[in-house]
């Protein structure tokens, strides 16, 4: 796979799409809405293919939650373990992203770009401390009475009881060698949906486990494992904000590694989901990545061009 | 992708796994059972990788039926169109096949074999006559009262009313160029699950449609489109039987093209599902394929070696 083509000189860009790329705040999340929303990010990504090799990863929170809700409502078919539900959402969302990207590339009049959406599973460590203390709430809300009858741990939230699962750290992406070869051969690759299907080693085999892996941490790990140049984490805010929810709130347009570490060790991340994103960006850059960007779904291209979002740089 | 490797000389084998590769007759179909059943076919396939380039396709009947049943039982999340349910089963079954194949290859001590499970969508013609007269029953059984309230056509069966959908002919597999390049580069490819996600052309884009495509016909079309040498259709009987369900019942071990055509035009196929399999085998061989084999899940290797199943040959 080492033959030289023009493609070989392009830097590799991994874009992690947040849940709002598919379902925006307040929406019910019909499939028509999800397709329409996807066009916002995917058209931008399509415009980047002449300059970058592209890998796309994505979340699956609402989609896997809906599958859990559906199977809780139905007693006549065997319940599926969480790992299988994650696999199902990889099929669903992988198809949706691939077909919207196909359409956007055709609109642009692009030449044939080989494009694949891959099932991906990710090894976690069964000794990860996350398994002894599951903390990640997922899926539907239950009454206290119903929650007592469930086979799995729950926590009480203001809206009711919710299942909690472990969110262990990703160790390695099983398909990393395949993804690397595909990227080298000029393929656009969609993968690691929902953080990947979590598996643990069992001798020479792998067994699925009930867990969810943070999709930004998996994206950072994949970007490192395949030697990507740039990691873009696209989400529902314009970037990392300081003095969040105060009159002084403002975008941090650039963070050096030490500043990112300070951000994580202080409480500046507040109660939002920015902590894992900064952690993922930091891990990627300190492992050799050139640059990570945390930006909004609407400003992916601007983030790549350093005119939007928070740039995490290796300085 | 034209660099020469030892792999380039291997013939290409496309294996279409029937539903019984995952769920056997009389089983409830838990995930543990499905994984266990898969080992029967997948271990045989793993033993073929030194002699063949391999593509695996598969059905999804019970799995998509269960998803339909679950979503009928749940009124609190948006209903998903059939195309999305097919995509979900591609995720589920693609993961299961890939992980069992990974395990079988490791058991064999095989070197690294790049292995991917792809989302696949398949173009159908919106003018296909199947759309004016849907005949393929899928999913759960309903009472007459419930069936009247459904948004889609149903038919009455001995066990109750069932949704019917169109089963149009596959026109082309969208990812055929990707699959061809992957096979040329030595990848094992799992694709076209459940007959593929059905889409129709809409200008430059494709839209999903409510339909199911016969997985054996799609497998034959893909085998033709990528220039495979051999098509194996693995199912729950030992091959094509003559005098089915009579004392004279016996296996037809070989069919020439004219014999396969006679079989299809006569009523010999009975009420089983052998008709579409013979049709798929015939289409592949008359389009230039070297040989097609209809055999049991247990006798895939024997079928490839001509010691089991029905061989459809170009004579």
Coordinates of C-alpha atoms in Angstrom, one line a residue:
Chain A
X1 CA 0.0 0.0 0.0
X2 CA 3.0 2.2 -0.3
X3 CA 2.7 3.3 -3.9
X4 CA 2.8 7.0 -4.2
X5 CA -0.1 9.1 -5.3
X6 CA -1.0 12.7 -5.0
X7 CA -3.3 11.7 -2.1
X8 CA -0.3 10.5 -0.1
X9 CA 0.7 14.1 0.5
X10 CA -2.6 15.3 2.0
X11 CA -2.7 15.6 5.7
X12 CA -5.2 13.4 7.5
X13 CA -8.2 15.0 9.3
X14 CA -10.4 13.2 11.8
X15 CA -13.7 14.9 12.5
X16 CA -15.8 13.7 15.5
X17 CA -19.4 14.8 15.0
X18 CA -21.4 15.5 18.2
X19 CA -24.9 14.4 18.7
X20 CA -26.3 17.7 17.5
X21 CA -25.0 16.9 14.0
X22 CA -28.0 14.6 13.9
X23 CA -30.6 15.9 16.4
X24 CA -30.7 19.5 17.5
X25 CA -31.9 20.8 20.9
X26 CA -35.6 20.6 21.3
X27 CA -36.2 18.4 18.2
X28 CA -38.1 15.1 18.4
X29 CA -35.5 13.6 16.1
X30 CA -37.4 12.1 13.2
X31 CA -35.3 10.5 10.5
X32 CA -36.1 13.4 8.1
X33 CA -34.8 15.9 10.7
X34 CA -31.7 13.9 11.2
X35 CA -30.9 13.8 7.5
X36 CA -31.6 17.5 7.2
X37 CA -29.4 18.4 10.1
X38 CA -26.6 16.2 8.8
X39 CA -26.3 18.3 5.7
X40 CA -24.9 21.2 7.8
X41 CA -21.7 19.4 8.8
X42 CA -21.4 17.0 5.9
X43 CA -21.4 19.7 3.2
X44 CA -18.5 21.4 5.0
X45 CA -16.7 18.1 5.2
X46 CA -17.3 17.4 1.5
X47 CA -15.6 20.8 0.7
X48 CA -12.5 19.6 2.6
X49 CA -11.8 16.4 0.6
X50 CA -9.5 18.1 -2.0
X51 CA -7.1 19.2 0.8
X52 CA -7.4 16.4 3.4
X53 CA -7.8 12.7 3.8
X54 CA -10.9 12.4 5.9
X55 CA -12.1 10.2 8.7
X56 CA -15.5 10.8 10.3
X57 CA -16.6 9.5 13.7
X58 CA -19.9 10.2 15.4
X59 CA -22.0 10.0 18.6
X60 CA -25.1 7.9 19.1
X61 CA -26.7 9.0 22.4
X62 CA -30.3 9.6 21.4
X63 CA -30.3 6.8 18.9
X64 CA -29.1 4.2 21.3
X65 CA -31.5 5.6 24.0
X66 CA -34.4 5.1 21.6
X67 CA -33.5 1.5 20.9
X68 CA -33.3 0.8 24.7
X69 CA -36.7 2.4 25.2
X70 CA -38.2 0.3 22.4
X71 CA -36.8 -2.9 23.8
X72 CA -38.0 -2.1 27.3
X73 CA -41.5 -1.7 25.8
X74 CA -41.6 -5.1 24.2
X75 CA -41.6 -8.4 26.0
X76 CA -42.0 -10.7 23.1
X77 CA -38.5 -10.6 21.5
X78 CA -35.2 -11.4 23.2
X79 CA -33.5 -8.3 24.8
X80 CA -30.3 -7.3 23.1
X81 CA -27.2 -6.5 25.1
X82 CA -25.9 -2.9 24.9
X83 CA -23.0 -3.8 22.7
X84 CA -25.5 -5.0 20.0
X85 CA -27.5 -1.8 20.3
X86 CA -24.4 0.2 19.7
X87 CA -23.7 -1.9 16.6
X88 CA -27.2 -1.2 15.4
X89 CA -26.7 2.6 15.7
X90 CA -23.4 2.3 13.8
X91 CA -25.4 0.8 11.0
X92 CA -28.1 3.4 11.2
X93 CA -25.9 6.5 11.5
X94 CA -23.1 5.2 9.3
X95 CA -25.7 4.8 6.5
X96 CA -27.1 8.3 7.1
X97 CA -23.7 10.0 7.1
X98 CA -22.5 8.0 4.1
X99 CA -25.5 8.8 2.0
X100 CA -25.5 12.5 2.8
X101 CA -21.8 12.7 2.1
X102 CA -22.3 10.8 -1.2
X103 CA -25.0 13.4 -2.1
X104 CA -22.8 16.4 -1.1
X105 CA -19.9 15.1 -3.1
X106 CA -22.1 14.7 -6.1
X107 CA -23.5 18.2 -5.7
X108 CA -19.9 19.4 -5.7
X109 CA -19.3 17.5 -8.9
X110 CA -16.4 15.7 -7.2
X111 CA -14.7 12.8 -9.0
X112 CA -15.2 9.3 -7.5
X113 CA -14.1 9.3 -4.0
X114 CA -14.1 5.8 -2.4
X115 CA -16.2 6.1 0.7
X116 CA -16.9 3.4 3.3
X117 CA -18.8 3.2 6.6
X118 CA -17.2 0.6 8.8
X119 CA -18.4 -1.4 11.8
X120 CA -15.8 -0.7 14.5
X121 CA -15.2 -2.3 17.9
X122 CA -12.9 -1.0 20.6
X123 CA -11.0 -2.9 23.3
X124 CA -11.5 -1.8 26.9
X125 CA -9.8 -3.2 30.0
X126 CA -12.1 -5.3 32.1
X127 CA -10.1 -4.1 35.1
X128 CA -10.9 -0.5 34.3
X129 CA -12.2 1.1 37.5
X130 CA -15.2 2.4 35.5
X131 CA -16.6 -1.1 35.7
X132 CA -16.7 -1.2 39.5
X133 CA -18.5 2.1 39.7
X134 CA -20.7 2.7 36.6
X135 CA -21.6 6.4 36.3
X136 CA -22.8 7.1 32.7
X137 CA -26.6 7.4 32.6
X138 CA -28.2 6.2 29.3
X139 CA -31.5 5.4 27.9
X140 CA -35.0 5.9 29.2
X141 CA -36.3 7.2 32.5
X142 CA -38.1 4.8 34.9
X143 CA -40.3 5.1 37.9
X144 CA -38.8 3.8 41.2
X145 CA -41.0 0.7 41.1
X146 CA -40.0 -0.2 37.6
X147 CA -36.3 0.6 38.3
X148 CA -36.3 -1.9 41.2
X149 CA -37.3 -4.7 38.8
X150 CA -34.5 -4.0 36.3
X151 CA -31.5 -6.3 35.9
X152 CA -29.0 -3.5 36.0
X153 CA -27.9 -0.6 38.2
X154 CA -29.8 2.7 38.0
X155 CA -29.4 6.2 39.5
X156 CA -32.0 8.6 40.5
X157 CA -32.2 11.8 38.4
X158 CA -34.6 14.8 38.6
X159 CA -36.6 13.2 35.8
X160 CA -36.7 9.6 37.2
X161 CA -34.4 6.6 37.5
X162 CA -32.0 5.8 34.7
X163 CA -29.8 3.0 33.8
X164 CA -26.1 3.6 34.5
X165 CA -23.3 1.9 32.7
X166 CA -19.5 1.9 32.8
X167 CA -17.7 4.3 30.6
X168 CA -14.2 2.7 30.5
X169 CA -11.2 4.2 28.7
X170 CA -10.6 3.0 25.1
X171 CA -7.4 0.8 24.9
X172 CA -7.2 0.2 21.1
X173 CA -9.4 0.3 18.0
X174 CA -9.6 -3.3 16.5
X175 CA -9.9 -2.0 12.9
X176 CA -7.1 0.5 13.2
X177 CA -4.8 -1.2 10.7
X178 CA -7.7 -1.5 8.2
X179 CA -8.6 2.2 8.7
X180 CA -5.0 3.2 8.2
X181 CA -4.7 1.2 4.9
X182 CA -8.0 2.6 3.7
X183 CA -6.9 6.2 4.4
X184 CA -3.5 5.5 2.6
X185 CA -5.4 4.2 -0.4
X186 CA -7.6 7.4 -0.6
X187 CA -10.8 6.1 1.0
X188 CA -13.0 8.4 3.1
X189 CA -13.8 6.4 6.2
X190 CA -16.8 6.7 8.6
X191 CA -16.1 4.6 11.8
X192 CA -16.1 4.4 15.6
X193 CA -19.8 5.3 15.8
X194 CA -21.1 5.8 19.3
X195 CA -17.5 5.5 20.6
X196 CA -17.2 2.0 19.1
X197 CA -18.7 -1.3 20.2
X198 CA -17.0 -2.1 23.5
X199 CA -15.2 -5.4 23.8
X200 CA -12.8 -7.0 26.3
X201 CA -10.1 -9.5 25.5
X202 CA -11.0 -13.2 26.3
X203 CA -8.0 -15.2 25.3
X204 CA -7.7 -14.9 21.6
X205 CA -11.3 -13.7 21.2
X206 CA -13.1 -10.6 22.2
X207 CA -16.4 -10.4 24.0
X208 CA -18.8 -7.5 24.0
X209 CA -19.5 -5.8 27.3
X210 CA -22.2 -3.5 28.6
X211 CA -20.5 -0.2 28.5
X212 CA -20.3 3.0 26.5
X213 CA -17.0 4.6 25.4
X214 CA -16.7 8.3 25.1
X215 CA -16.7 9.1 21.4
X216 CA -14.2 12.0 21.7
X217 CA -11.7 9.9 23.6
X218 CA -12.0 7.1 21.0
X219 CA -11.6 9.7 18.2
X220 CA -8.5 11.0 19.8
X221 CA -7.1 7.5 20.2
X222 CA -7.9 6.5 16.6
X223 CA -6.3 9.8 15.4
X224 CA -3.2 8.9 17.3
X225 CA -3.2 5.2 16.3
X226 CA -3.4 6.0 12.6
X227 CA -1.1 9.1 12.8
X228 CA -3.7 11.7 11.8
X229 CA -2.5 15.3 11.6
X230 CA -5.6 17.2 12.8
X231 CA -8.5 16.3 15.1
X232 CA -11.7 18.3 14.9
X233 CA -14.3 17.9 17.7
X234 CA -17.5 19.4 16.4
X235 CA -20.2 20.1 19.0
X236 CA -23.1 22.4 20.0
X237 CA -21.0 25.4 21.3
X238 CA -18.5 27.5 19.5
X239 CA -15.5 26.2 21.5
X240 CA -14.1 26.1 25.0
X241 CA -15.6 29.0 26.9
X242 CA -14.1 30.7 30.0
X243 CA -16.3 32.2 32.7
X244 CA -19.1 30.1 31.4
X245 CA -22.6 31.4 32.0
X246 CA -21.3 34.7 33.4
X247 CA -21.2 38.2 31.8
X248 CA -17.5 37.6 31.2
X249 CA -18.1 34.4 29.2
X250 CA -15.8 34.4 26.1
X251 CA -14.3 31.9 23.7
X252 CA -10.8 30.7 24.4
X253 CA -9.4 30.8 20.8
X254 CA -6.2 29.0 21.5
X255 CA -4.8 26.7 24.3
X256 CA -1.3 25.4 24.7
X257 CA -0.8 22.0 26.2
X258 CA -0.1 23.4 29.7
X259 CA -3.2 25.7 29.4
X260 CA -5.3 22.7 28.5
X261 CA -4.0 20.8 31.5
X262 CA -4.7 23.7 33.7
X263 CA -8.3 23.9 32.3
X264 CA -8.8 20.3 33.2
X265 CA -7.4 20.4 36.7
X266 CA -9.4 23.6 37.5
X267 CA -13.1 23.7 37.6
X268 CA -13.4 25.9 34.6
X269 CA -15.1 23.1 32.5
X270 CA -18.2 23.7 34.7
X271 CA -21.0 21.2 34.5
X272 CA -21.0 20.9 30.7
X273 CA -19.5 18.1 28.6
X274 CA -16.4 20.2 27.7
X275 CA -14.1 18.3 30.0
X276 CA -13.9 15.1 28.0
X277 CA -13.5 17.1 24.8
X278 CA -10.5 19.1 26.2
X279 CA -9.1 15.8 27.6
X280 CA -9.4 14.1 24.1
X281 CA -7.8 17.1 22.4
X282 CA -5.0 17.2 24.9
X283 CA -4.3 13.5 24.6
X284 CA -4.1 13.7 20.8
X285 CA -1.8 16.7 20.7
X286 CA 0.5 15.4 23.5
X287 CA 0.7 12.1 21.7
X288 CA 2.1 13.8 18.6
X289 CA -0.9 15.2 16.8
X290 CA -0.2 18.6 15.2
X291 CA -3.4 20.4 16.3
X292 CA -6.9 19.7 17.7
X293 CA -9.9 22.0 17.3
X294 CA -13.0 22.1 19.3
X295 CA -15.6 24.0 17.3
X296 CA -19.3 24.1 16.5
X297 CA -21.0 21.9 13.9
X298 CA -21.7 25.1 11.9
X299 CA -18.0 26.2 11.9
X300 CA -16.1 23.0 11.0
X301 CA -14.3 24.6 8.0
X302 CA -13.6 27.8 9.9
X303 CA -12.2 25.7 12.8
X304 CA -9.9 23.9 10.4
X305 CA -8.8 27.3 9.0
X306 CA -8.2 28.6 12.5
X307 CA -10.9 31.3 12.3
X308 CA -13.3 29.7 14.7
X309 CA -13.3 27.4 17.7
X310 CA -10.6 26.6 20.2
X311 CA -7.3 25.5 18.8
X312 CA -5.2 23.2 21.0
X313 CA -1.7 23.4 19.8
X314 CA 1.6 21.6 20.7
X315 CA 3.5 24.4 22.3
Chain B
X1 CA -4.5 -0.5 -6.8
X2 CA -2.9 -2.5 -9.6
X3 CA 0.3 -3.5 -7.8
X4 CA 0.9 -7.3 -8.0
X5 CA 0.8 -9.4 -4.9
X6 CA 0.3 -13.2 -4.3
X7 CA -3.3 -12.3 -3.4
X8 CA -4.0 -11.1 -6.9
X9 CA -4.0 -14.6 -8.2
X10 CA -6.6 -16.0 -5.9
X11 CA -10.1 -16.5 -7.2
X12 CA -12.9 -14.5 -5.5
X13 CA -15.6 -16.3 -3.6
X14 CA -18.8 -14.6 -2.5
X15 CA -20.7 -16.5 0.2
X16 CA -24.3 -15.6 0.9
X17 CA -25.2 -16.7 4.4
X18 CA -28.9 -17.7 5.0
X19 CA -30.8 -16.7 8.1
X20 CA -30.1 -20.1 9.7
X21 CA -26.5 -19.2 10.0
X22 CA -27.7 -17.0 12.8
X23 CA -30.9 -18.5 14.1
X24 CA -31.8 -22.1 13.6
X25 CA -35.3 -23.6 13.4
X26 CA -37.1 -23.6 16.7
X27 CA -34.7 -21.3 18.4
X28 CA -35.7 -18.1 20.2
X29 CA -32.7 -16.4 18.8
X30 CA -30.8 -14.9 21.8
X31 CA -27.6 -13.1 20.9
X32 CA -25.6 -16.0 22.6
X33 CA -27.3 -18.5 20.3
X34 CA -26.7 -16.4 17.2
X35 CA -23.0 -16.1 18.1
X36 CA -22.7 -19.8 18.7
X37 CA -24.6 -20.7 15.4
X38 CA -22.3 -18.3 13.4
X39 CA -19.2 -20.4 14.3
X40 CA -20.5 -23.3 12.2
X41 CA -20.3 -21.3 8.9
X42 CA -17.6 -18.8 9.9
X43 CA -15.0 -21.4 10.9
X44 CA -15.4 -23.0 7.4
X45 CA -15.0 -19.6 5.8
X46 CA -11.9 -18.9 7.8
X47 CA -10.3 -22.1 6.4
X48 CA -10.9 -20.9 2.9
X49 CA -8.9 -17.6 3.1
X50 CA -5.6 -19.1 2.0
X51 CA -7.2 -20.1 -1.3
X52 CA -9.8 -17.5 -2.0
X53 CA -10.5 -13.8 -1.7
X54 CA -13.6 -13.7 0.4
X55 CA -16.8 -11.6 0.4
X56 CA -19.6 -12.5 2.9
X57 CA -23.2 -11.3 2.6
X58 CA -26.1 -12.3 4.9
X59 CA -29.8 -12.2 5.5
X60 CA -31.6 -10.3 8.3
X61 CA -35.2 -11.6 8.4
X62 CA -35.7 -12.4 12.1
X63 CA -33.5 -9.5 13.2
X64 CA -35.4 -6.8 11.2
X65 CA -38.7 -8.5 12.3
X66 CA -37.7 -8.1 15.9
X67 CA -36.9 -4.4 15.4
X68 CA -40.3 -3.8 13.8
X69 CA -42.0 -5.6 16.6
X70 CA -40.1 -3.5 19.2
X71 CA -41.0 -0.3 17.5
X72 CA -44.7 -1.2 17.2
X73 CA -44.7 -1.8 21.0
X74 CA -43.4 1.7 21.7
X75 CA -45.3 4.9 21.1
X76 CA -42.8 7.3 22.8
X77 CA -40.1 7.4 20.2
X78 CA -40.3 8.3 16.5
X79 CA -40.9 5.3 14.2
X80 CA -38.1 4.5 11.9
X81 CA -38.6 3.8 8.2
X82 CA -37.8 0.2 7.1
X83 CA -34.6 1.3 5.3
X84 CA -33.2 2.5 8.7
X85 CA -34.1 -0.8 10.4
X86 CA -32.2 -2.6 7.6
X87 CA -29.2 -0.4 8.2
X88 CA -29.4 -1.2 12.0
X89 CA -29.4 -4.9 11.2
X90 CA -26.3 -4.4 9.0
X91 CA -24.6 -2.9 12.0
X92 CA -25.7 -5.7 14.3
X93 CA -25.0 -8.7 12.1
X94 CA -21.9 -7.2 10.5
X95 CA -20.4 -6.8 13.9
X96 CA -21.3 -10.4 14.9
X97 CA -19.9 -11.9 11.7
X98 CA -16.8 -9.8 11.8
X99 CA -16.0 -10.6 15.5
X100 CA -16.6 -14.4 15.0
X101 CA -14.5 -14.4 11.9
X102 CA -11.7 -12.5 13.7
X103 CA -11.8 -15.1 16.4
X104 CA -11.8 -18.0 13.9
X105 CA -8.8 -16.5 12.1
X106 CA -6.9 -16.1 15.4
X107 CA -7.7 -19.7 16.3
X108 CA -6.2 -20.8 13.0
X109 CA -3.1 -18.8 13.7
X110 CA -3.6 -16.9 10.5
X111 CA -1.5 -13.8 9.7
X112 CA -3.2 -10.4 9.8
X113 CA -6.0 -10.4 7.3
X114 CA -7.6 -7.0 6.8
X115 CA -11.3 -7.5 7.5
X116 CA -14.1 -4.9 7.2
X117 CA -17.8 -4.9 7.6
X118 CA -19.4 -2.3 5.4
X119 CA -22.7 -0.5 5.3
X120 CA -24.1 -1.1 1.8
X121 CA -27.0 0.4 0.0
X122 CA -28.5 -0.9 -3.2
X123 CA -30.4 1.0 -5.9
X124 CA -33.8 -0.2 -7.0
X125 CA -36.0 1.1 -9.7
X126 CA -39.0 3.1 -8.4
X127 CA -40.9 1.9 -11.5
X128 CA -40.3 -1.7 -10.5
X129 CA -43.6 -3.5 -10.7
X130 CA -43.0 -4.8 -7.2
X131 CA -44.0 -1.4 -5.8
X132 CA -47.5 -1.5 -7.3
X133 CA -48.1 -4.9 -5.7
X134 CA -46.2 -5.5 -2.5
X135 CA -46.0 -9.2 -1.7
X136 CA -43.2 -9.8 0.7
X137 CA -44.5 -10.4 4.3
X138 CA -42.3 -9.1 7.0
X139 CA -42.3 -8.4 10.8
X140 CA -44.8 -9.2 13.4
X141 CA -48.4 -10.6 13.2
X142 CA -51.3 -8.3 14.0
X143 CA -55.0 -8.9 14.8
X144 CA -57.5 -7.7 12.1
X145 CA -58.4 -4.7 14.3
X146 CA -54.9 -3.6 14.8
X147 CA -54.0 -4.2 11.1
X148 CA -56.8 -1.8 10.0
X149 CA -55.1 1.0 12.0
X150 CA -51.7 0.5 10.4
X151 CA -50.3 3.0 7.9
X152 CA -49.2 0.3 5.5
X153 CA -50.6 -2.6 3.5
X154 CA -51.0 -6.0 5.2
X155 CA -52.0 -9.5 4.1
X156 CA -53.9 -12.1 6.0
X157 CA -51.9 -15.2 6.9
X158 CA -52.9 -18.3 8.9
X159 CA -51.2 -16.7 12.0
X160 CA -52.7 -13.3 11.6
X161 CA -52.2 -10.1 9.5
X162 CA -48.7 -9.1 8.4
X163 CA -47.2 -6.1 6.8
X164 CA -46.3 -6.6 3.2
X165 CA -43.6 -4.6 1.4
X166 CA -42.3 -4.5 -2.1
X167 CA -39.3 -6.7 -3.0
X168 CA -37.9 -5.0 -6.1
X169 CA -35.0 -6.3 -8.2
X170 CA -31.6 -4.9 -7.3
X171 CA -30.2 -2.6 -10.0
X172 CA -26.7 -1.8 -8.7
X173 CA -24.8 -1.9 -5.4
X174 CA -23.6 1.7 -4.6
X175 CA -20.4 0.5 -2.9
X176 CA -19.4 -1.9 -5.7
X177 CA -16.3 0.1 -6.7
X178 CA -15.2 0.3 -3.1
X179 CA -15.8 -3.5 -2.6
X180 CA -13.8 -4.3 -5.7
X181 CA -10.9 -2.2 -4.6
X182 CA -10.9 -3.7 -1.1
X183 CA -10.9 -7.3 -2.5
X184 CA -8.1 -6.4 -4.9
X185 CA -6.1 -5.1 -1.9
X186 CA -6.6 -8.3 0.0
X187 CA -9.4 -7.3 2.4
X188 CA -12.1 -9.7 3.5
X189 CA -15.4 -7.8 3.1
X190 CA -18.7 -8.3 4.9
X191 CA -21.4 -6.4 3.1
X192 CA -24.9 -6.2 1.5
X193 CA -26.6 -7.3 4.8
X194 CA -30.3 -8.1 4.6
X195 CA -30.1 -7.6 0.8
X196 CA -28.8 -4.1 1.2
X197 CA -30.5 -0.8 2.3
X198 CA -32.9 -0.1 -0.6
X199 CA -32.7 3.3 -2.2
X200 CA -34.1 5.0 -5.4
X201 CA -32.4 7.6 -7.4
X202 CA -33.6 11.2 -6.8
X203 CA -31.6 13.4 -9.2
X204 CA -28.1 13.3 -7.9
X205 CA -29.1 11.9 -4.6
X206 CA -30.6 8.6 -3.3
X207 CA -33.6 8.2 -1.1
X208 CA -34.3 5.2 1.1
X209 CA -37.5 3.4 0.3
X210 CA -39.8 1.0 2.2
X211 CA -38.8 -2.3 0.6
X212 CA -36.7 -5.4 1.1
X213 CA -34.3 -6.8 -1.5
X214 CA -33.8 -10.5 -1.8
X215 CA -30.3 -11.1 -0.4
X216 CA -29.5 -14.0 -2.8
X217 CA -30.3 -11.8 -5.8
X218 CA -28.2 -8.9 -4.4
X219 CA -25.4 -11.4 -3.8
X220 CA -25.5 -12.6 -7.4
X221 CA -25.5 -9.1 -8.7
X222 CA -22.6 -8.0 -6.5
X223 CA -20.7 -11.2 -7.5
X224 CA -21.3 -10.2 -11.2
X225 CA -20.5 -6.5 -10.7
X226 CA -17.1 -7.1 -9.0
X227 CA -16.2 -10.1 -11.2
X228 CA -16.3 -12.9 -8.6
X229 CA -15.5 -16.4 -9.7
X230 CA -17.7 -18.4 -7.4
X231 CA -21.0 -17.8 -5.7
X232 CA -22.0 -19.9 -2.7
X233 CA -25.5 -19.7 -1.4
X234 CA -25.6 -21.3 2.1
X235 CA -29.0 -22.3 3.4
X236 CA -30.9 -24.7 5.6
X237 CA -31.2 -27.6 3.1
X238 CA -28.4 -29.6 1.4
X239 CA -29.1 -28.2 -2.0
X240 CA -31.8 -28.2 -4.7
X241 CA -34.0 -31.2 -4.3
X242 CA -36.1 -32.9 -6.9
X243 CA -39.4 -34.6 -6.0
X244 CA -39.4 -32.5 -2.8
X245 CA -41.4 -34.0 0.1
X246 CA -42.0 -37.3 -1.8
X247 CA -40.4 -40.7 -1.3
X248 CA -38.3 -40.0 -4.4
X249 CA -36.8 -36.8 -3.0
X250 CA -33.1 -36.5 -3.8
X251 CA -30.4 -33.9 -4.2
X252 CA -29.7 -32.5 -7.7
X253 CA -25.9 -32.4 -7.5
X254 CA -25.4 -30.5 -10.7
X255 CA -27.4 -28.3 -13.0
X256 CA -26.4 -26.8 -16.4
X257 CA -27.9 -23.4 -17.2
X258 CA -30.7 -25.0 -19.3
X259 CA -31.6 -27.3 -16.5
X260 CA -31.7 -24.4 -14.0
X261 CA -34.0 -22.5 -16.4
X262 CA -36.3 -25.6 -16.7
X263 CA -36.3 -25.9 -12.9
X264 CA -37.5 -22.3 -12.6
X265 CA -40.1 -22.5 -15.3
X266 CA -41.5 -25.7 -14.0
X267 CA -43.1 -26.0 -10.6
X268 CA -40.3 -28.2 -9.2
X269 CA -39.3 -25.5 -6.7
X270 CA -42.5 -26.2 -4.8
X271 CA -43.4 -23.8 -2.0
X272 CA -40.0 -23.5 -0.5
X273 CA -37.6 -20.6 -1.0
X274 CA -35.5 -22.4 -3.5
X275 CA -36.8 -20.5 -6.5
X276 CA -35.0 -17.2 -5.8
X277 CA -31.8 -19.1 -4.9
X278 CA -31.8 -21.0 -8.3
X279 CA -32.6 -17.7 -10.0
X280 CA -29.7 -15.9 -8.3
X281 CA -27.3 -18.8 -9.1
X282 CA -28.5 -18.8 -12.8
X283 CA -28.2 -15.1 -13.1
X284 CA -24.6 -15.1 -11.8
X285 CA -23.4 -18.0 -14.0
X286 CA -25.1 -16.7 -17.2
X287 CA -23.5 -13.3 -16.6
X288 CA -20.1 -14.9 -16.7
X289 CA -19.6 -16.4 -13.2
X290 CA -17.7 -19.7 -13.3
X291 CA -19.9 -21.6 -10.9
X292 CA -22.6 -21.2 -8.3
X293 CA -23.2 -23.6 -5.4
X294 CA -26.4 -24.0 -3.3
X295 CA -25.4 -25.9 -0.2
X296 CA -26.1 -26.1 3.5
X297 CA -24.5 -23.9 6.2
X298 CA -22.8 -27.1 7.5
X299 CA -21.3 -28.0 4.1
X300 CA -19.9 -24.7 2.7
X301 CA -16.3 -26.1 2.3
X302 CA -17.7 -29.3 0.8
X303 CA -19.8 -27.3 -1.6
X304 CA -16.8 -25.3 -2.7
X305 CA -15.0 -28.6 -3.3
X306 CA -17.9 -30.0 -5.3
X307 CA -18.6 -32.8 -2.8
X308 CA -21.9 -31.4 -1.5
X309 CA -24.7 -29.1 -2.6
X310 CA -26.0 -28.3 -6.1
X311 CA -23.4 -27.0 -8.5
X312 CA -24.8 -24.7 -11.2
X313 CA -22.3 -24.6 -14.0
X314 CA -21.9 -22.8 -17.3
X315 CA -22.5 -25.5 -19.8

